[in-house]
Amino acid sequence: MSKVITLNEFIMDRQADFTNATGELSRILNDIAVASKIVSRDVRKAGLVDHILGAHGATNIQGEEQQKLDVIADEQFIKAFENGGEICGIASEENDDYLAFQSETAKNGKYVVLFDPLDGSSNIDVNVSIGTIFSIYRRKSEQGSLATLDDMLQKGNEQVAAGYVLYGSSTMLVYTTGRGVNGFTLDPSIGEFCLSHPNMKMPETGRIYAMNEGNIDICESGIKDYVQYCQSFENDKGAPYSGRYIGSLVADFHRNMIKGGIYIYPDTTTSPEGKLRLLYECNPLAFIAEQAGGLATTGRERVLNIEPTRLHQRVPFFTGSKNMVEKAMSMLK
Ligand code: AHG
Ligand code: MN
Ligand code: MN
């Protein structure tokens, strides 16, 4: 049996790959790991605790009902970032505006983090997998000053690191710093994330498609054509694919990372920009997808090339196995 490699050790070992690394990024990743262990603990007992489970009674800027765990997770991560010392500001799906941290230490931080504290929150009450998604950038503004909106509105290809935590049948943390993707599983008995999925590669093709097909009639015809292709005996596999849709992007994405597949959330007549958020969901997962050999596009262009114009911007999202995303794109007019 080989030695267990903890996330902590792994991050430290990898730090040596970056010349001039000062350890700041490593400390951010460690802070994320600690915060996600706390959130994981809360998620695990959600069904037991009345004050954790259920609607919080408020709605976020996008008009969606916030769940208590959304708020709890948001606060937990913000606390970790604000007190970590490396981060000057954050933007989160759950907050209307970005936050510039006020302390002198934070103002000297070189990085910003954008995140979706709890993804798939409509699945909390029904005990289905949920996740956290994060994206780390170097700030654009000067160190020593307050973080600015420009620090937050950077193209995805500027990310220095990105990752997700999946609170599934086990809790996993998957991240990239642009040198491949590695996955760690939380061993609750020792409280450590342990390297379980080294150098993750998304299969080039697969036979699973994930889409909310309830929307099929409000999608453009190319999407209908592609879904019909997935369901046909005339497709590249000679048999219908399996449809799988969890409704937690992180969980659907993670399954495709491992088994191969495609995830589609297109624009619709009712959501002309799509549903998923560029900064908190699509960019970080796009970085991971590409690092694992997969693709992430809007159906027409590479997600990581989009110049963001606003914090809560949404985009259509096609991600997963390279050959499948290319095929879907070829069917859009
Ligand atoms: P969030 O819970 O962070 O608001 O994200 C929900 C997202 C994503 O996780 C999921 O894939 C998608 O919304 C589901 O949307 P539909 O219910 O429209 O299919
Ligand atoms: Mn989400
Ligand atoms: Mn969310």
Coordinates of C-alpha atoms and ligand atoms in Angstrom, one line a residue:
M1 CA 0.0 0.0 0.0
S2 CA 1.4 3.4 -0.9
K3 CA 1.7 6.3 1.5
V4 CA -1.3 8.7 1.9
I5 CA -0.6 12.1 0.4
T6 CA -2.6 14.8 2.0
L7 CA -3.8 17.9 0.2
N8 CA -1.5 19.9 2.4
E9 CA 1.6 18.0 1.5
F10 CA 0.6 18.0 -2.2
I11 CA 0.2 21.8 -2.2
M12 CA 3.6 22.2 -0.6
D13 CA 5.3 19.9 -3.0
R14 CA 3.7 21.7 -6.0
Q15 CA 4.7 25.1 -4.7
A16 CA 8.3 24.2 -5.6
D17 CA 7.2 24.0 -9.3
F18 CA 6.6 27.7 -9.4
T19 CA 9.7 29.8 -9.4
N20 CA 9.4 32.8 -7.0
A21 CA 6.4 31.2 -5.3
T22 CA 5.9 32.9 -2.0
G23 CA 3.4 30.4 -0.6
E24 CA 0.5 32.8 -0.8
L25 CA -1.5 30.8 -3.3
S26 CA -0.8 27.7 -1.2
R27 CA -2.1 29.4 1.9
I28 CA -5.3 30.3 0.0
L29 CA -5.8 26.7 -1.1
N30 CA -5.3 25.6 2.5
D31 CA -7.9 28.1 3.7
I32 CA -10.4 26.9 1.1
A33 CA -9.8 23.3 2.3
V34 CA -10.4 24.2 5.9
A35 CA -13.6 26.2 5.1
S36 CA -14.9 23.4 2.9
K37 CA -14.4 20.9 5.7
I38 CA -16.5 23.0 8.0
V39 CA -19.2 23.4 5.3
S40 CA -19.0 19.6 4.6
R41 CA -19.6 19.0 8.3
D42 CA -22.7 21.3 8.2
V43 CA -24.0 19.7 5.0
R44 CA -23.6 16.2 6.5
K45 CA -26.0 17.1 9.3
A46 CA -28.4 19.3 7.4
G47 CA -31.2 16.8 7.7
L48 CA -30.9 16.7 11.5
V49 CA -30.8 20.4 12.3
D50 CA -33.8 22.4 11.9
H51 CA -32.0 25.7 11.7
I52 CA -29.7 24.6 9.0
L53 CA -32.2 22.9 6.7
G54 CA -34.8 24.9 4.8
A55 CA -35.2 28.3 3.2
H56 CA -33.6 31.3 4.8
G57 CA -36.5 33.5 3.8
A58 CA -34.4 36.0 1.7
T59 CA -33.8 36.1 -2.0
N60 CA -30.4 36.8 -3.6
I61 CA -29.9 39.4 -6.4
Q62 CA -31.0 36.9 -9.0
G63 CA -34.4 36.5 -7.3
E64 CA -33.6 33.0 -6.1
E65 CA -34.6 31.8 -2.7
Q66 CA -31.5 31.5 -0.5
Q67 CA -31.2 28.4 1.6
K68 CA -29.8 28.6 5.0
L69 CA -26.8 26.5 4.0
D70 CA -26.1 28.9 1.1
V71 CA -25.7 31.6 3.6
I72 CA -23.8 29.5 6.1
A73 CA -21.4 28.4 3.4
D74 CA -21.0 32.0 2.0
E75 CA -20.2 33.3 5.5
Q76 CA -17.7 30.5 6.2
F77 CA -15.7 31.1 3.0
I78 CA -15.8 34.9 3.4
K79 CA -14.5 34.5 6.9
A80 CA -11.6 32.3 5.7
F81 CA -10.7 34.7 2.9
E82 CA -11.0 37.9 5.0
N83 CA -8.8 36.6 7.7
G84 CA -6.4 34.7 5.5
G85 CA -4.2 37.7 4.7
E86 CA -3.6 36.9 1.0
I87 CA -6.9 38.1 -0.4
C88 CA -8.0 41.7 -0.9
G89 CA -11.6 41.1 -2.0
I90 CA -14.1 38.5 -3.1
A91 CA -17.2 38.2 -5.2
S92 CA -19.8 35.6 -4.5
E93 CA -23.0 34.4 -6.2
E94 CA -24.9 35.1 -3.0
N95 CA -23.8 38.8 -2.6
D96 CA -25.2 41.6 -4.7
D97 CA -21.8 43.4 -4.9
Y98 CA -18.2 42.4 -4.6
L99 CA -16.5 42.9 -1.2
A100 CA -13.3 44.8 -0.7
F101 CA -11.7 43.8 2.6
Q102 CA -10.9 46.8 4.7
S103 CA -8.0 45.6 6.9
E104 CA -4.4 46.7 6.1
T105 CA -3.3 43.1 5.8
A106 CA -6.1 42.3 3.4
K107 CA -5.4 45.5 1.3
N108 CA -1.9 44.1 0.8
G109 CA -3.3 40.8 -0.4
K110 CA -2.4 40.0 -4.0
Y111 CA -5.4 37.9 -4.9
V112 CA -9.2 37.9 -5.3
V113 CA -11.5 34.9 -5.1
L114 CA -14.8 34.5 -6.9
F115 CA -17.0 31.7 -5.8
D116 CA -20.4 29.9 -5.7
P117 CA -20.5 28.9 -2.0
L118 CA -23.2 26.3 -2.5
D119 CA -24.0 25.1 -6.0
G120 CA -27.2 23.0 -6.5
S121 CA -28.8 24.4 -3.4
S122 CA -32.3 23.3 -4.5
N123 CA -30.9 19.8 -3.8
I124 CA -30.2 20.4 -0.1
D125 CA -33.6 19.5 1.2
V126 CA -33.7 16.3 -0.8
N127 CA -30.3 15.0 0.2
V128 CA -28.7 15.1 -3.2
S129 CA -25.1 16.1 -3.9
I130 CA -24.2 19.8 -3.8
G131 CA -20.9 21.7 -4.2
T132 CA -18.7 24.8 -3.9
I133 CA -16.9 26.3 -6.9
F134 CA -14.0 28.8 -6.7
S135 CA -11.8 30.8 -8.9
I136 CA -8.6 32.7 -8.0
Y137 CA -7.1 35.7 -9.8
R138 CA -4.2 38.0 -9.2
R139 CA -5.6 41.5 -8.5
K140 CA -5.2 44.2 -11.2
S141 CA -5.3 47.1 -8.8
E142 CA -2.3 48.2 -6.8
Q143 CA -1.4 46.3 -3.6
G144 CA -2.1 48.3 -0.5
S145 CA -5.4 49.7 -1.9
L146 CA -9.0 48.4 -1.8
A147 CA -10.0 45.8 -4.3
T148 CA -11.9 47.1 -7.3
L149 CA -14.5 45.8 -9.7
D150 CA -11.8 45.4 -12.4
D151 CA -10.1 42.9 -10.1
M152 CA -13.2 40.8 -10.3
L153 CA -14.1 41.2 -14.0
Q154 CA -11.1 39.3 -15.5
K155 CA -11.2 36.9 -18.3
G156 CA -11.3 33.2 -17.3
N157 CA -7.9 32.6 -19.0
E158 CA -6.3 34.9 -16.3
Q159 CA -7.3 32.5 -13.5
V160 CA -4.3 31.3 -11.4
A161 CA -6.3 28.5 -9.8
A162 CA -9.8 27.1 -9.7
G163 CA -11.5 24.2 -8.2
Y164 CA -14.6 22.7 -6.7
V165 CA -15.7 20.8 -3.7
L166 CA -18.3 18.1 -4.1
Y167 CA -20.4 17.2 -1.0
G168 CA -21.5 13.9 -2.4
S169 CA -21.5 10.3 -1.1
S170 CA -18.0 11.4 -0.1
T171 CA -16.6 15.0 0.0
M172 CA -14.0 15.7 -2.7
L173 CA -11.9 18.7 -3.5
V174 CA -10.7 19.0 -7.1
Y175 CA -8.4 21.8 -8.2
T176 CA -6.0 23.1 -10.8
T177 CA -3.3 25.7 -10.9
G178 CA -2.9 25.3 -14.6
R179 CA -0.7 22.2 -14.4
G180 CA -3.3 19.4 -14.6
V181 CA -6.1 18.6 -12.3
N182 CA -5.9 16.6 -9.0
G183 CA -8.7 15.3 -6.8
F184 CA -8.7 14.7 -3.1
T185 CA -11.2 12.8 -1.0
L186 CA -11.9 13.8 2.6
D187 CA -11.2 11.0 5.0
P188 CA -13.6 12.1 7.8
S189 CA -11.8 9.8 10.3
I190 CA -8.6 11.9 10.1
G191 CA -10.1 15.1 8.8
E192 CA -7.8 15.3 5.9
F193 CA -8.3 15.5 2.1
C194 CA -6.2 12.7 0.7
L195 CA -5.0 12.4 -2.9
S196 CA -7.4 10.0 -4.5
H197 CA -7.6 11.1 -8.2
P198 CA -4.1 12.2 -9.4
N199 CA -3.8 13.9 -12.8
M200 CA -7.5 13.6 -13.7
K201 CA -8.3 13.4 -17.4
M202 CA -11.7 13.7 -18.8
P203 CA -12.4 10.9 -21.3
E204 CA -12.4 12.2 -24.9
T205 CA -15.8 10.9 -25.5
G206 CA -18.6 9.3 -23.4
R207 CA -22.2 8.2 -23.6
I208 CA -23.9 10.4 -21.0
Y209 CA -25.6 13.7 -21.8
A210 CA -26.9 16.0 -19.1
M211 CA -29.4 18.7 -19.8
N212 CA -32.6 20.0 -18.2
E213 CA -34.8 18.6 -21.0
G214 CA -37.8 20.3 -19.6
N215 CA -36.5 23.3 -21.5
I216 CA -36.2 21.6 -24.8
D217 CA -39.0 23.4 -26.5
I218 CA -37.6 26.8 -25.5
C219 CA -34.2 26.0 -27.0
E220 CA -32.9 26.8 -30.4
S221 CA -33.4 24.0 -33.0
G222 CA -29.8 22.9 -33.0
I223 CA -30.1 21.8 -29.4
K224 CA -33.1 19.7 -30.2
D225 CA -31.2 18.2 -33.1
Y226 CA -28.3 17.4 -30.8
V227 CA -30.5 15.8 -28.1
Q228 CA -32.2 13.7 -30.8
Y229 CA -28.7 12.7 -32.0
C230 CA -27.9 11.6 -28.4
Q231 CA -31.1 9.5 -28.3
S232 CA -30.6 7.9 -31.7
F233 CA -29.3 4.6 -32.9
E234 CA -27.6 6.5 -35.7
N235 CA -25.2 8.4 -33.4
D236 CA -21.4 7.7 -33.1
K237 CA -22.0 4.9 -30.5
G238 CA -24.8 3.2 -32.5
A239 CA -27.1 3.3 -29.5
P240 CA -28.9 6.0 -27.4
Y241 CA -26.7 7.7 -24.7
S242 CA -27.9 7.7 -21.1
G243 CA -29.5 10.9 -19.9
R244 CA -28.3 11.9 -16.4
Y245 CA -29.2 15.3 -14.8
I246 CA -28.6 15.9 -11.2
G247 CA -29.4 19.6 -11.2
S248 CA -26.2 20.4 -9.3
L249 CA -23.7 21.6 -11.8
V250 CA -20.7 20.4 -9.7
A251 CA -22.1 16.9 -9.5
D252 CA -23.0 16.6 -13.2
F253 CA -19.6 18.1 -14.1
H254 CA -17.7 15.7 -11.8
R255 CA -19.5 12.7 -13.2
N256 CA -18.5 13.7 -16.7
M257 CA -14.9 14.3 -15.5
I258 CA -14.7 10.7 -14.5
K259 CA -17.0 8.8 -16.9
G260 CA -17.0 11.2 -19.9
G261 CA -20.1 13.0 -21.1
I262 CA -21.5 16.4 -22.0
Y263 CA -23.3 19.0 -19.9
I264 CA -25.4 21.5 -21.6
Y265 CA -27.2 24.6 -20.2
P266 CA -28.1 26.6 -23.3
D267 CA -29.8 29.9 -23.7
T268 CA -33.5 29.6 -23.9
T269 CA -36.3 32.0 -24.9
T270 CA -37.0 32.6 -21.2
S271 CA -33.3 32.9 -20.2
P272 CA -31.7 34.4 -23.3
E273 CA -28.3 34.5 -21.7
G274 CA -28.5 31.0 -20.3
K275 CA -28.7 30.4 -16.5
L276 CA -25.2 29.7 -15.3
R277 CA -22.9 32.4 -14.0
L278 CA -19.8 33.1 -16.0
L279 CA -17.6 34.2 -13.0
Y280 CA -18.7 31.8 -10.3
E281 CA -19.6 28.6 -12.2
C282 CA -18.5 28.6 -15.9
N283 CA -15.0 30.1 -15.7
P284 CA -13.7 27.9 -12.9
L285 CA -15.2 24.7 -14.4
A286 CA -14.0 25.7 -17.9
F287 CA -10.4 26.0 -16.5
I288 CA -10.7 22.6 -14.9
A289 CA -12.3 21.0 -18.0
E290 CA -9.5 22.3 -20.3
Q291 CA -6.8 21.2 -17.9
A292 CA -8.3 17.7 -17.9
G293 CA -8.4 17.6 -21.7
G294 CA -12.1 18.5 -22.1
L295 CA -13.8 21.6 -23.5
A296 CA -16.0 24.4 -22.2
T297 CA -17.8 26.7 -24.6
T298 CA -21.0 28.8 -24.9
G299 CA -21.8 26.6 -27.9
R300 CA -20.1 29.2 -30.1
E301 CA -17.0 30.4 -28.3
R302 CA -14.5 29.4 -25.7
V303 CA -15.7 30.4 -22.2
L304 CA -12.2 31.4 -21.0
N305 CA -12.0 34.0 -23.8
I306 CA -15.1 36.0 -22.7
E307 CA -14.5 39.5 -21.5
P308 CA -16.8 39.8 -18.5
T309 CA -18.9 43.0 -18.3
R310 CA -20.7 42.4 -15.0
L311 CA -20.5 40.4 -11.8
H312 CA -23.6 38.2 -12.2
Q313 CA -23.3 37.8 -15.9
R314 CA -24.8 34.5 -17.3
V315 CA -23.7 32.6 -20.3
P316 CA -24.8 29.4 -22.2
F317 CA -22.6 26.6 -21.1
F318 CA -21.5 23.4 -22.9
T319 CA -18.8 21.4 -21.2
G320 CA -17.4 17.9 -21.0
S321 CA -15.7 15.4 -23.2
K322 CA -13.9 17.1 -26.1
N323 CA -15.5 15.1 -29.0
M324 CA -19.0 15.5 -27.5
V325 CA -18.8 19.3 -27.1
E326 CA -17.4 19.6 -30.6
K327 CA -20.3 17.6 -32.0
A328 CA -22.9 19.6 -30.1
M329 CA -21.4 22.8 -31.4
S330 CA -21.3 21.6 -34.9
M331 CA -25.1 21.2 -34.8
L332 CA -25.8 24.8 -33.8
K333 CA -26.7 26.9 -36.7
Ligands
AHG1 P1 -27.1 27.4 -7.6 O1 -27.7 26.4 -6.7 O2 -25.8 27.8 -7.2 O3 -28.1 28.6 -7.8 O4 -26.9 26.7 -9.0 C1 -27.9 26.0 -9.6 C2 -27.5 25.7 -11.0 C3 -26.7 24.5 -11.3 O5 -26.1 23.9 -10.2 C4 -27.6 23.5 -11.9 O6 -27.0 22.7 -12.8 C5 -28.7 24.4 -12.5 O7 -28.7 25.6 -11.8 C6 -30.0 23.7 -12.5 O8 -30.9 24.5 -13.1 P2 -32.4 24.0 -13.6 O9 -33.1 23.7 -12.3 O10 -32.9 25.1 -14.4 O11 -32.1 22.8 -14.4
MN2 MN -24.5 27.4 -8.7
MN3 MN -25.1 28.8 -5.4

